[in-house]
Each structure stands twice: as structure tokens, then as C-alpha cells.
Coordinates of C-alpha atoms and ligand atoms in Angstrom, one line a residue:
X1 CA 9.4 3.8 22.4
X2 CA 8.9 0.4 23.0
X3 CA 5.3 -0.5 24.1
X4 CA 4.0 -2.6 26.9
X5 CA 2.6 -5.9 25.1
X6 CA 0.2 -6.5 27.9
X7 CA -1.5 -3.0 27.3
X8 CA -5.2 -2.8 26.5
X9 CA -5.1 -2.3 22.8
X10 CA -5.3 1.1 21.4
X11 CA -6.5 2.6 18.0
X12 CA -3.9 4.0 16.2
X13 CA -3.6 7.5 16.3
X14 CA -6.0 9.5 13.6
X15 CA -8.0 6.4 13.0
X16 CA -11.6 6.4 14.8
X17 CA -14.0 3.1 15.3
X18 CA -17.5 3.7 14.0
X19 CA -19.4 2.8 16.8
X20 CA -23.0 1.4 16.3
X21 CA -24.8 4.4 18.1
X22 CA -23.0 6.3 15.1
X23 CA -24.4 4.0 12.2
X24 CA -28.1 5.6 11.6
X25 CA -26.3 8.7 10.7
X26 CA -24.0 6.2 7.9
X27 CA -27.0 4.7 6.6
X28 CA -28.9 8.2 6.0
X29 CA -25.8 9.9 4.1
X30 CA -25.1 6.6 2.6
X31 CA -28.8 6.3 1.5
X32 CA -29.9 9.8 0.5
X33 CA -26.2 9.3 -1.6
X34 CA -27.6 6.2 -3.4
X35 CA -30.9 8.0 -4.1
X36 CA -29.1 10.6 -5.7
X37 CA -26.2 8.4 -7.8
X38 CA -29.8 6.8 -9.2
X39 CA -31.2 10.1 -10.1
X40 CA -28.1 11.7 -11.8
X41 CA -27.6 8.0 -13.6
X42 CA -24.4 7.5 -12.0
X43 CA -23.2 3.9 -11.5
X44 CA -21.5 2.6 -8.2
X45 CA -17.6 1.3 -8.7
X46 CA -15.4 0.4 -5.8
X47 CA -11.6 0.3 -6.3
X48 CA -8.7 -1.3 -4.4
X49 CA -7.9 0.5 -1.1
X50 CA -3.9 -0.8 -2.2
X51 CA -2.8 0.3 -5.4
X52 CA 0.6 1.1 -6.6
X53 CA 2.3 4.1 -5.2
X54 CA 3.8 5.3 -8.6
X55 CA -0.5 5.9 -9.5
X56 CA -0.4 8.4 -7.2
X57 CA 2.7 10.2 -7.8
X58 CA 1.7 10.2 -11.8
X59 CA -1.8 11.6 -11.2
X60 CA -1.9 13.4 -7.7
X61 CA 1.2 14.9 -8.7
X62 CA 5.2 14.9 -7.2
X63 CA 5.5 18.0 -5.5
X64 CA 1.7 17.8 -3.8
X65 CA 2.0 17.7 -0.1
X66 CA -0.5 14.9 -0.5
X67 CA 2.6 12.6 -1.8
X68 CA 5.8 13.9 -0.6
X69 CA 4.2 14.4 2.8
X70 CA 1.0 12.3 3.4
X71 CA 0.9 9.1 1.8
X72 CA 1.0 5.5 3.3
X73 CA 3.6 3.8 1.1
X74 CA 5.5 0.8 1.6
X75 CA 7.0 -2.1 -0.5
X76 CA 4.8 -4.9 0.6
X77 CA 6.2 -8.7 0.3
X78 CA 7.4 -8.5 -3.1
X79 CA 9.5 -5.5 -2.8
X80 CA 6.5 -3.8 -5.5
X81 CA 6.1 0.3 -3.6
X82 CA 2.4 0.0 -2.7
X83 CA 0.1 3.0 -1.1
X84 CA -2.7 3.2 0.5
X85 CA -4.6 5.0 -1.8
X86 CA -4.8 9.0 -0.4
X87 CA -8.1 9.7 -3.2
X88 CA -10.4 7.7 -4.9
X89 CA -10.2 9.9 -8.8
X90 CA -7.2 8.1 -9.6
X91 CA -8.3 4.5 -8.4
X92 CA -11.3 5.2 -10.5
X93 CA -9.1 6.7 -13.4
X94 CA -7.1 3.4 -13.7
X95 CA -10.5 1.2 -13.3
X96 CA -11.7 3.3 -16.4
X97 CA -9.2 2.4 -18.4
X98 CA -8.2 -0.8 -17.8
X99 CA -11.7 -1.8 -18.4
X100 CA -12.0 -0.3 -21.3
X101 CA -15.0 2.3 -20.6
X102 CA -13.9 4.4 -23.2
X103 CA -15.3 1.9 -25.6
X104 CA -19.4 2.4 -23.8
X105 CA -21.6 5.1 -24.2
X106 CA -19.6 8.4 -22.9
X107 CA -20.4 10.3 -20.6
X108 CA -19.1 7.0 -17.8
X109 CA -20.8 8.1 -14.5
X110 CA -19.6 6.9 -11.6
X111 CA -19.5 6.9 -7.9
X112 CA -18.2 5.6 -4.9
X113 CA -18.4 5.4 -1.2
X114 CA -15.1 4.1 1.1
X115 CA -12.4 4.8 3.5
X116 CA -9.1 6.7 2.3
X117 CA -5.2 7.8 3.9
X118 CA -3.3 10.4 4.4
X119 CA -0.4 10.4 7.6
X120 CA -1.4 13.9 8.5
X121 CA -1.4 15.6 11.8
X122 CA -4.9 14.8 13.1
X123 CA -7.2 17.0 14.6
X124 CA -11.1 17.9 14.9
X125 CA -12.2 16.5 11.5
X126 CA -8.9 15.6 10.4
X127 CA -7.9 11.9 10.2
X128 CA -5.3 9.0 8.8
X129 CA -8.4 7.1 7.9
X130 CA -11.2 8.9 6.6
X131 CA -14.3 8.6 4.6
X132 CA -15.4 9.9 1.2
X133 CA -17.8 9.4 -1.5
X134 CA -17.2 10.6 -5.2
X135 CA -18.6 11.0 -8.5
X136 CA -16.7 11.1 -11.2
X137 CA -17.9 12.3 -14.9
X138 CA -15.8 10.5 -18.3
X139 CA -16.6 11.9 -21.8
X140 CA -18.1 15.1 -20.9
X141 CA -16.1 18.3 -21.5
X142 CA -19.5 20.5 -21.3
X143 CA -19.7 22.9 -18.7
X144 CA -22.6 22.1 -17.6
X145 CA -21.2 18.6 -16.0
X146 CA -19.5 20.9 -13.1
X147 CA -23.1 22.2 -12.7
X148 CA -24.6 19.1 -12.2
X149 CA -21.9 18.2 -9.7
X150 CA -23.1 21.1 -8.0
X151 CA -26.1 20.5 -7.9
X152 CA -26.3 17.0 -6.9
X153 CA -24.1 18.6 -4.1
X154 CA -26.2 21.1 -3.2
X155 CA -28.7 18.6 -3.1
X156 CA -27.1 16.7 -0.6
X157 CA -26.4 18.9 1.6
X158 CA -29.8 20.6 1.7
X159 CA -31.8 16.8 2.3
X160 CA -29.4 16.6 5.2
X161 CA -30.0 20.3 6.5
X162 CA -26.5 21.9 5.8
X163 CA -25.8 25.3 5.0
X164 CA -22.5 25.4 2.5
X165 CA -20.9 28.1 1.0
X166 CA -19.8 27.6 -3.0
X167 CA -16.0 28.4 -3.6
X168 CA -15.5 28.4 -7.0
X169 CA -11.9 29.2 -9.6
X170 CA -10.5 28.3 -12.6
X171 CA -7.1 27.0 -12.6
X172 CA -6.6 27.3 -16.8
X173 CA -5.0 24.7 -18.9
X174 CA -1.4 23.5 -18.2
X175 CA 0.2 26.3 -19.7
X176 CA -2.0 29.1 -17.7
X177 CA -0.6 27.8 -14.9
X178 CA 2.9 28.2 -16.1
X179 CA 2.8 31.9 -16.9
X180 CA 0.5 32.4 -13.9
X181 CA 3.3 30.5 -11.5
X182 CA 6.3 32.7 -13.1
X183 CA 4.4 36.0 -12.4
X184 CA 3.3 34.6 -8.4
X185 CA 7.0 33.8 -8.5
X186 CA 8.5 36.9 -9.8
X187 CA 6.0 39.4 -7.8
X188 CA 8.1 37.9 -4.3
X189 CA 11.0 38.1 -5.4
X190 CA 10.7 41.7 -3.3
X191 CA 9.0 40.1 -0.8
X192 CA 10.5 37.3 0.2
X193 CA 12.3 38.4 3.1
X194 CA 8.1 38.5 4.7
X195 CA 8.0 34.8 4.2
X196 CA 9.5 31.7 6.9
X197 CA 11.7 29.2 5.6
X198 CA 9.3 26.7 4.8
X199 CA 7.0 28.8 2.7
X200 CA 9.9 29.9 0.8
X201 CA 11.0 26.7 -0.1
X202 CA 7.1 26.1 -1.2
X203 CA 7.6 29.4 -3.3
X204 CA 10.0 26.9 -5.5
X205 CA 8.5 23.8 -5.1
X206 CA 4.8 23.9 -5.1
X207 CA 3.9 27.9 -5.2
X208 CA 0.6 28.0 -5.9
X209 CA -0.7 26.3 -2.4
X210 CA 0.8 29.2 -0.8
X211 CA -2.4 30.8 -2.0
X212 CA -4.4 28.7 0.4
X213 CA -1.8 29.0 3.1
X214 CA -3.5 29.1 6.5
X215 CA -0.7 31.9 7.6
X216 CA -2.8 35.3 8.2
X217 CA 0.2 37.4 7.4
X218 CA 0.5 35.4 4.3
X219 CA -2.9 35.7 4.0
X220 CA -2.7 39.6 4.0
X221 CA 0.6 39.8 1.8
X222 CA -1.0 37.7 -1.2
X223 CA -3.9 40.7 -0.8
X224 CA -2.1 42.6 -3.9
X225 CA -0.7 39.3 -5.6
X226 CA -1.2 38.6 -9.3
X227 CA -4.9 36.4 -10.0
X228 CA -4.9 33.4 -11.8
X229 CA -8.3 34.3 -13.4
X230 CA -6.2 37.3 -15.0
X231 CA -4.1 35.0 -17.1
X232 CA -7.0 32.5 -18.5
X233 CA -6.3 31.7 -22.2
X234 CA -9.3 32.4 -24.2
X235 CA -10.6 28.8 -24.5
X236 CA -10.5 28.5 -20.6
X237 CA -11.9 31.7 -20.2
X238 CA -15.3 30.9 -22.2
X239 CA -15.5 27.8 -19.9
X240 CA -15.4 29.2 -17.0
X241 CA -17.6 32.1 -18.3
X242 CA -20.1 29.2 -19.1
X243 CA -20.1 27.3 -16.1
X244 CA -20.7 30.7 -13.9
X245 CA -23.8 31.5 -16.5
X246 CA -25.4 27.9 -15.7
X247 CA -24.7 28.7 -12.0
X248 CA -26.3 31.8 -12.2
X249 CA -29.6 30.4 -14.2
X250 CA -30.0 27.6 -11.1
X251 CA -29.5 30.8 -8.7
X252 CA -26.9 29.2 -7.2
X253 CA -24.9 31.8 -5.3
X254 CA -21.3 31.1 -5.4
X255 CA -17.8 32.8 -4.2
X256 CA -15.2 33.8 -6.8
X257 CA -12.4 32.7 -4.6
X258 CA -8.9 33.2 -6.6
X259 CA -6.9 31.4 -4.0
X260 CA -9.0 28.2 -4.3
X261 CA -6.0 26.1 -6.0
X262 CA -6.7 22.5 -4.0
X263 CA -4.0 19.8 -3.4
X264 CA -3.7 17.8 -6.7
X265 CA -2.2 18.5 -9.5
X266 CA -4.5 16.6 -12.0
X267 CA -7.1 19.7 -12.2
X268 CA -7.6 21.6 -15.4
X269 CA -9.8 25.0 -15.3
X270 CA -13.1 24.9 -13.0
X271 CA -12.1 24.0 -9.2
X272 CA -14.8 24.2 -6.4
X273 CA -15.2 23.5 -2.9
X274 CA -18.2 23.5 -0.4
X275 CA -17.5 25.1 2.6
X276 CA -19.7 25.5 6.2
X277 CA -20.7 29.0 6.4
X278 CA -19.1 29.2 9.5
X279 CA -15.5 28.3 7.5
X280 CA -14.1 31.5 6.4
X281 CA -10.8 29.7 5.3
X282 CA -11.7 26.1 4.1
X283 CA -10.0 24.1 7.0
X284 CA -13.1 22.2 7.2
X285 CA -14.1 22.0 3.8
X286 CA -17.1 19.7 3.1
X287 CA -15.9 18.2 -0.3
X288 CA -14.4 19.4 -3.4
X289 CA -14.1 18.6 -7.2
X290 CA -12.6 19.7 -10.5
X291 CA -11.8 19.1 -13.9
X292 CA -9.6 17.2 -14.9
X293 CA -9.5 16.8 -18.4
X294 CA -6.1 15.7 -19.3
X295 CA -5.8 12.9 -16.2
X296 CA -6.7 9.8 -18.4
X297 CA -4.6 10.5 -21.5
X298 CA -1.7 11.4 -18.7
X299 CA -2.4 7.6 -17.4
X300 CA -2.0 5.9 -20.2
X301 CA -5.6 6.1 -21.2
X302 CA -7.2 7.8 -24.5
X303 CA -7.8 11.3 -24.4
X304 CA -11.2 11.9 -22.2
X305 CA -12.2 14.7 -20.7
X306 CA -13.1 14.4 -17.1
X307 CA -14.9 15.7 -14.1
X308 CA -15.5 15.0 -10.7
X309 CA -16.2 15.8 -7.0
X310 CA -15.8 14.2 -3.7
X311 CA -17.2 15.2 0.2
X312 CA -15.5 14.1 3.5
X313 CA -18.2 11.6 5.4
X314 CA -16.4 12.3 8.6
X315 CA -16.7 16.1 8.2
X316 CA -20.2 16.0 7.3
X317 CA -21.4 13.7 10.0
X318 CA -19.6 16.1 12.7
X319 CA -21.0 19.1 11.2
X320 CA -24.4 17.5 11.7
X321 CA -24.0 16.6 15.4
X322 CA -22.6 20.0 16.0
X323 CA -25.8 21.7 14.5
X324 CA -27.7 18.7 16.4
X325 CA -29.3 17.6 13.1
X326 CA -30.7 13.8 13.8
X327 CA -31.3 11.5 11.2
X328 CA -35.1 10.2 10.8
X329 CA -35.8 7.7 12.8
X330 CA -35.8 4.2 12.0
X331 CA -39.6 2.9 11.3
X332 CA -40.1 0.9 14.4
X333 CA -40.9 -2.9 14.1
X334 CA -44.8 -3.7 13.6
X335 CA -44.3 -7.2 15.5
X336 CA -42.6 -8.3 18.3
X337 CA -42.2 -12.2 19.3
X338 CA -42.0 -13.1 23.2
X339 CA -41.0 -16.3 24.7
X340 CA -41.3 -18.1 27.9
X341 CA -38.6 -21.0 28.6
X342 CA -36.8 -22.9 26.2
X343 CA -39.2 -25.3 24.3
X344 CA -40.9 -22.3 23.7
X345 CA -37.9 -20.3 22.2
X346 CA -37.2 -23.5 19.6
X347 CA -40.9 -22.6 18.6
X348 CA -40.3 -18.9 18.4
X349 CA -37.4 -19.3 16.4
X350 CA -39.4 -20.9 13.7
X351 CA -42.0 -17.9 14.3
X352 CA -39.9 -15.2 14.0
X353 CA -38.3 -16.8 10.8
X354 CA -41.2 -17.2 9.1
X355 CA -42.6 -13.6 9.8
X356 CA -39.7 -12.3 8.8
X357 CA -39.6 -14.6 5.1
X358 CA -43.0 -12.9 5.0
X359 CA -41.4 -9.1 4.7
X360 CA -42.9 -8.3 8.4
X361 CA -40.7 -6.0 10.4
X362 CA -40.0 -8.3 13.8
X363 CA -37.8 -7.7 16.6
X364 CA -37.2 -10.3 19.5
X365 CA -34.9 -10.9 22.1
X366 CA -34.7 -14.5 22.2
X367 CA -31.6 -14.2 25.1
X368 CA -34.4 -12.9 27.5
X369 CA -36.9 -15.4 29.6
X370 CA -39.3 -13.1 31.4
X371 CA -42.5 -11.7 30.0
X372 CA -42.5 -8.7 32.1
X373 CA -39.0 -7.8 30.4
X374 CA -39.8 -8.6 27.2
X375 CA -42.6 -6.4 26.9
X376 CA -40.8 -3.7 28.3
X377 CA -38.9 -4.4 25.1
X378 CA -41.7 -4.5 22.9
X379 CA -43.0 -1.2 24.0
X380 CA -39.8 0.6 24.0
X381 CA -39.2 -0.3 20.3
X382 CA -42.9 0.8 19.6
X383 CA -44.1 -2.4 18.3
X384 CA -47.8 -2.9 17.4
X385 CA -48.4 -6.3 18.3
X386 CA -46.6 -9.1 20.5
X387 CA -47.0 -12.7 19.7
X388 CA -46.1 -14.8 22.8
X389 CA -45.6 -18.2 23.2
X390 CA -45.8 -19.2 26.7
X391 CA -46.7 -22.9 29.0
X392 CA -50.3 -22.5 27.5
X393 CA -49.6 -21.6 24.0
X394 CA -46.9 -24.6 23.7
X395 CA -49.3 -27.2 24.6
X396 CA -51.9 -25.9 22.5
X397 CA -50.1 -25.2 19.5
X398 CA -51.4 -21.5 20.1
X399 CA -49.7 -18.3 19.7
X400 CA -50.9 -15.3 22.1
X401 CA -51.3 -12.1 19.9
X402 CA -51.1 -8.7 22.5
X403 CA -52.2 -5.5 20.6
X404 CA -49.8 -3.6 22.7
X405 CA -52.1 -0.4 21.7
X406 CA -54.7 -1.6 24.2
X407 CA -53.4 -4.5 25.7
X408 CA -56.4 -6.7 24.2
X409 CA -55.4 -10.6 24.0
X410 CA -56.5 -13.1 21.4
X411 CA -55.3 -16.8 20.9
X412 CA -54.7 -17.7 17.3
X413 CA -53.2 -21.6 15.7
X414 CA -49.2 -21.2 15.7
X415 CA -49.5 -22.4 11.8
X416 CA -51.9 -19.2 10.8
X417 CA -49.9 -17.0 12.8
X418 CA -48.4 -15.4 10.0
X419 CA -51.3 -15.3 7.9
X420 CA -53.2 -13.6 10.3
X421 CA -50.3 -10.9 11.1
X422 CA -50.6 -10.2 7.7
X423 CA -54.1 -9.6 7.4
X424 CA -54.0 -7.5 10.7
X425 CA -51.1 -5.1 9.3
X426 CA -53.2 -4.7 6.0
X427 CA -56.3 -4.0 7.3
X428 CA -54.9 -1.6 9.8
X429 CA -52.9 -0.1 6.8
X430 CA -56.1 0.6 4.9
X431 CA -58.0 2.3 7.8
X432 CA -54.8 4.3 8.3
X433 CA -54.3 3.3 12.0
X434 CA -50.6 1.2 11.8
X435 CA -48.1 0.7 8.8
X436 CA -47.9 -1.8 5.9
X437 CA -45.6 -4.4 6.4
X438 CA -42.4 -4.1 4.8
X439 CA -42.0 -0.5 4.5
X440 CA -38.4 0.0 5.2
X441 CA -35.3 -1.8 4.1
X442 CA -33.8 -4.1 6.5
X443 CA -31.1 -2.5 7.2
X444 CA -32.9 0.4 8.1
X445 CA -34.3 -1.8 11.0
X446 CA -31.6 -0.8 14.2
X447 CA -31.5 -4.4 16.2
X448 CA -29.0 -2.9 18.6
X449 CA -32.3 -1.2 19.7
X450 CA -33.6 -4.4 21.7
X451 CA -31.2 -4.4 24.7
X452 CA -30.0 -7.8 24.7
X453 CA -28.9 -8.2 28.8
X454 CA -28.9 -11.4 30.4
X455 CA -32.5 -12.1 32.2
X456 CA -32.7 -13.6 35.9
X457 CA -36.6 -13.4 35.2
X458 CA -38.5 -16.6 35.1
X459 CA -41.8 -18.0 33.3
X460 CA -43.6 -16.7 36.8
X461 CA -43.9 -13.4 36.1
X462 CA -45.7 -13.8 32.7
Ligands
HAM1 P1 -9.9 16.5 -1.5 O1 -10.4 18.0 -1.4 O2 -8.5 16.2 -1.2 O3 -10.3 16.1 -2.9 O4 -10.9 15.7 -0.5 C1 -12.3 15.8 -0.6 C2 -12.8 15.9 0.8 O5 -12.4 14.8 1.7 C3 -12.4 17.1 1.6 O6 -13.1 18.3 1.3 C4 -12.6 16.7 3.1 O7 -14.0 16.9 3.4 C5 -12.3 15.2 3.0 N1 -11.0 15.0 3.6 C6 -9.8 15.1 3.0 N2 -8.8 14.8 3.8 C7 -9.4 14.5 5.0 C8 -8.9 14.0 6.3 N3 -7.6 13.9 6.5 N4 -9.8 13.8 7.3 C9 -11.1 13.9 7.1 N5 -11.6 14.3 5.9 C10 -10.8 14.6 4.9 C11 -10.1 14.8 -3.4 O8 -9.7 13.9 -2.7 C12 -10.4 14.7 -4.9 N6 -10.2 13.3 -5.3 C13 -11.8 15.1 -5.2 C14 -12.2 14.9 -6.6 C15 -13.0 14.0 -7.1 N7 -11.8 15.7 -7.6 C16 -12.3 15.3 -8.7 N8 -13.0 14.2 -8.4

């Protein structure tokens, strides 16, 4: 259907905008993430949102929904199949060796933090772009690695008030999976008259992710099917066995969940997901990870076992609104800078710079002309002081200074404006009555706060 060029512009469908109201929810994930990657010694890597499609099929597998189904791939100018990269484990596979990582101290810890695609059909929590962050574990074929995946999970989720439940299920080693697929196979071959067209061809293509089939009859048939956790080879087994012991000395409470197979072919023995407690079938799982222990070798890489785990932002953020969980606020600014009329703003602008080199938190609205308004400002934002610069001030190389506490006025020189702001802040610091400057991070600092409309207001109502 041909569209009507002179349409407002849509988004395209499953693609969202992140909106600014949207962003103090971004930075707390993205910062309690950061915290964590520091304590865990993770490093951050980012990888190419374009790589080549035939990454993909190698690692996320042929038959995977994820590729035949999902994936953005094109040839782009050169005629070279490219794909918008559905994961960020492969990416971050190839990056390892490429650059050689094999050759620093193992275990490589990395993570990452960026959008991804998959052409699915979008719904709540379900879109063509979509967030994730990952950490992903190089050198490590302990156990205890998928334990501190966990934990650092749990972690997360637990700073940001979320209640998950752990799904946990060991997939085996390649040839596990075989035997285990042949008996799945072989136990429908009386029962495949109970199963539509599509999940029989599924039965042939990919038959173990009819174990996590949505279908409630399907659900109820595969009640007597054969367990994967029945046919663990003995090396796989003791894994497993170890990785559940660690779980249980941390008390973490888990679910044995035999159908938990996920969508990608790289894994090798433990699988997990996080799940909200209200999910009793994992359509809105939170994140899940693996091993995958044979990935980089399968690359092109040398043998290196590997582990790793990735959340949904998207998912996480919407379960938060839905359980009405706010972020912290942002610190408000200790100073805010008022102007009246323009020779007054050039000043300001010098003003507010200099503050601000000085690691003071400042808000302004330089757009504005009326006092009445721009206090109005100042008090919304809950700023402890506001340094005007009016008629007065401008002639006398002065700068007004309103503790907006109590309203009290004092005139200090424009050049030992700064000066004295700091000494103000630190004092107040030490008695415990307003912050120390420089508290928060910048970009913790929400300008959009400071409404920014145009002002009719005049110098008179100062
Ligand atoms: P995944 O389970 O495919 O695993 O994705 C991880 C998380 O990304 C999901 O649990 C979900 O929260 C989120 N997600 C996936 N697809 C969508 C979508 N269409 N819309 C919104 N959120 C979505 C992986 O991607 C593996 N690379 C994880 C991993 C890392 N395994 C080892 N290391």
C-alpha cells in the first residue's frame, strides 16, 4: 500500500521513541548496571549494531526461529548479506576473537548495554527494536561463573525492587541433545495426530522449542514427555549438580524447569531465565543466559569455554511502571541564576559557566525575562539559593544572592560570586542544613526540569 507522502511521519511499527520523561528510569538501570559491571570486574565492550548475517546463522543457529523467522537481513550496497544483529553474545564472540582476548588474563569479562532486532509480531513488551544489556564470561568453565551471573542478577533486580522467579535446566553437551531429541521425536510418533501443522513441522525442524510452546494443549501433552535432565551424560550431570549446590549455599531459591530450552542453539548444559512472579509461562521473561562453551571454537576462535546472561531494558522498565516503582529522584540543583533583560543575560552567561567549572549544581532559564517567573522556577526545582542579576546589580558589578529558604537578600561583587557560593554550600554542608556541591553526576541533573516557555514578563515585575 502506497503511503501518502504528505502524512505526518510515523514510527515504524514495533519500534518506540524514548521520550525524555522516560530517561530517569534509563539512567537508574543504566547506572545501578555500571555499579555492578565495576563490582563483578566486568569491562564495558560495544559491538557493531550491522554485522554479517552468516554470524548469526553460524552461532544463533539455522533452524532457530530467531534466524529463519526474525532477523533484519539485507545485502546492503555491496551485495555483502548484512543483519541487524538479533543478540549481542555473538557480536561479542567475534570482538573476542578478533582481538585476540584469548591471549589476556582469562576469565575476559565483559558487558554491554544497546539496542537489538528481531521482525517479530509486536505486542506489550515485545518489540523490533529493543534494549538489552549482557555480561558475558571467557575462560571460565567453573560452575560457579553461572552463580555469579545469578547473582549479579539477582542483584539487579532486588536494587530496583523486582520480584523474579529463577528458571533453571541443563541442556547437556551436543550429543545429549541428540539422544534426548530422537527420544522427544520418537515418544510422538503416537501422538502426532494431537499436534497442528505447524508444530509438526517444528517436531522435524527445531523439536525441542516445542517444549516452551505457548499452546496449553501442547502444554498438557508434553506433561508425560521424556526430560532432558534424564539423559545428562555424566560430565554434564556433575555440572549441573555443582551449579544447583552453589545455588543452594547463596539460598537462592530456584525452579527446576525441564522445558526451559531458549531460542539459540549456541547453549551447552546450564540455561536460566528470570521470570516476574506473575509469569507462569515466560512470555515476559526478564533476561536469560547460558553456557555456551563450544561458541568460540565453532567461530573460528580457540577452544574457550563461555558463559553469559542478558535482561530486556524494555521489559524491565514496564514491569517497574506497572508495579509503580519510581526511580530516586534526581538531587535538585543547589544554585539557581536569574536574569533581568539582555545585558544582564551576557553577564549571567559568564556566571552560570563559571559556577558550573566550579562543580556547583546550577540550573537557569536564560530564555525567560521576568523575575516573578524565574523564581517560580527556582522553587519548583528546589534550589537553595538564586543569584540574580538585575538593573541594580548590572551597574554595580553586583550579584543579588536570595536564600530561597527564607527569602533573606545579600549583595555580593559579581567576581567573588563563585567563591562565596562555595563557601556558602560548605559551610551549610558541615552544619548539615543543605548539600555539598557536586554530589551527583551531571547527567543525573534532569534540565528538562526547568520549563523553558517563552516569557511575556518584563524587568517590572522584579
Ligand atoms: P534472549 O532470551 O533471546 O537471550 O534475550 C534476552 C532478553 O531480551 C529476554 O529475556 C527479553 O527480556 C529481552 N527480549 C528479547 N526479545 C525481545 C523483544 N522482541 N522485545 C523486548 N525484549 C526482548 C539472548 O539474547 C542471549 N544473547 C542471552 C545471553 C547472553 N546468553 C548468553 N549470554
Amino acid at each position: 500500500m502506497s503511503k501518502d507522502p504528505t502524512a505526518p511521519p510515523q514510527l515504524l511499527r514495533g519500534m518506540k521513541d524514548i521520550l525524555p520523561l522516560d530517561q530517569p528510569y534509563w539512567w537508574w538501570l543504566f547506572d545501578t548496571l555500571r555499579r555492578l559491571a565495576t563490582d563483578f570486574s566486568f569491562e564495558r565492550i560495544e559491538t557493531p549494531i550491522l554485522e554479517s548475517t552468516s554470524l548469526f546463522t553460524r552461532s544463533v543457529g539455522e533452524t532457530t526461529d530467531i534466524v529463519q523467522k526474525e532477523m533484519y537481513s539485507f545485502p546492503d550496497k555491496n551485495g555483502e548479506s548484512v543483519a541487524l544483529r538479533p543478540e549481542g553474545t555473538t557480536g561479542v564472540v567475534r570482538a573476542y576473537i578478533e582481538h585476540g582476548m584469548l591471549n589476556q588474563p582469562q576469565p575476559v569479562k565483559l558487558w554491554y548495554f544497546g539496542p537489538f532486532f528481531r521482525h517479530d509480531r509486536p505486542q506489550s513488551g515485545r518489540y523490533r527494536q529493543f534494549w538489552q544489556f549482557g555480561f558475558e564470561v571467557f575462560g571460565a568453565p567453573q560452575p560457579v561463573m553461572e552463580c555469579q551471573l545469578i547473582l549479579m542478577a539477582r542483584a539487579l533486580f532486588s536494587t530496583l525492587g523486582l520480584e523474579t522467579s529463577l528458571q533453571l535446566n541443563s541442556l547437556g553437551d551436543p550429543t545429549v541433545r541428540e539422544q534426548y531429541i530422537k527420544a522427544f521425536q520418537a515418544w510422538f510418533k503416537t501422538r502426532k495426530s494431537e499436534l497442528s501443522e505447524d508444530q509438526r513441522l517444528q517436531l522435524q525442524r527445531n523439536p525441542l522449542r516445542l517444549l516452551d510452546s505457548h499452546d496449553p494443549h501442547l502444554h498438557t501433552l508434553l506433561d508425560g514427555a521424556p526430560q532432558i535432565l534424564d539423559y545428562l551424560d555424566e560430565p554434564s550431570k556433575q555440572h549441573f549438580a555443582a551449579v544447583v549446590e552453589y545455588l543452594d549455599e547463596l539460598d537462592i531459591p530456584f525452579v527446576l524447569n525441564p522445558r526451559l530450552v531458549r531460542g539459540l542453539d549456541y547453549y551447552r548444559r546450564t540455561v536460566w531465565e528470570f521470570w516476574p512472579t506473575d509469569d507462569e509461562s515466560g512470555q515476559a521473561s526478564l533476561g536469560g543466559g547460558g553456557r555456551y562453551d563450544t561458541l568460540v571454537e565453532e567461530l573460528g576462535g580457540r577452544p574457550t569455554p563461555a558463559v553469559g546472561f542478558a535482561g530486556g531494558v524494555d521489559r524491565l522498565l514496564l514491569k517497574l511502571k506497572e508495579r509503580q516503582i519510581q526511580p530516586p529522584r534526581a538531587e535538585p540543583p543547589q544554585l539557581y541564576v536569574a536574569q533581568l533583560g539582555e545585558p544582564a543575560r551576557k553577564k549571567m552567561l559568564r556566571l552560570f559557566e563559571d559556577l558550573r567549572r566550579a562543580g556547583l549544581r546550577v540550573a537557569e532559564s536564560m530564555t525567560k525575562d521576568g523575575l516573578k517567573q524565574q523564581l517560580e522556577v527556582a522553587g519548583k526545582l528546589g534550589a537553595h539559593y538564586t543569584l540574580i542579576i538585575g538593573q541594580k546589580e548590572l551597574m554595580d558589578d553586583t550579584v543579588l544572592i536570595r536564600d530561597m529558604e527564607n527569602g533573606m537578600q545579600e549583595v555580593v561583587a559579581y567576581g567573588k560570586a563563585v567563591v562565596e557560593m562555595e563557601k556558602r554550600l560548605a559551610k551549610a554542608k558541615a552544619n548539615g542544613t543543605k548539600p555539598m556541591p557536586g554530589l551527583v553526576k551531571p547527567e543525573r541533573f534532569d534540565p528538562r526540569q526547568v520549563a523553558d516557555s517563552t516569557d511575556e514578563s518584563t524587568a517590572d515585575d522584579a
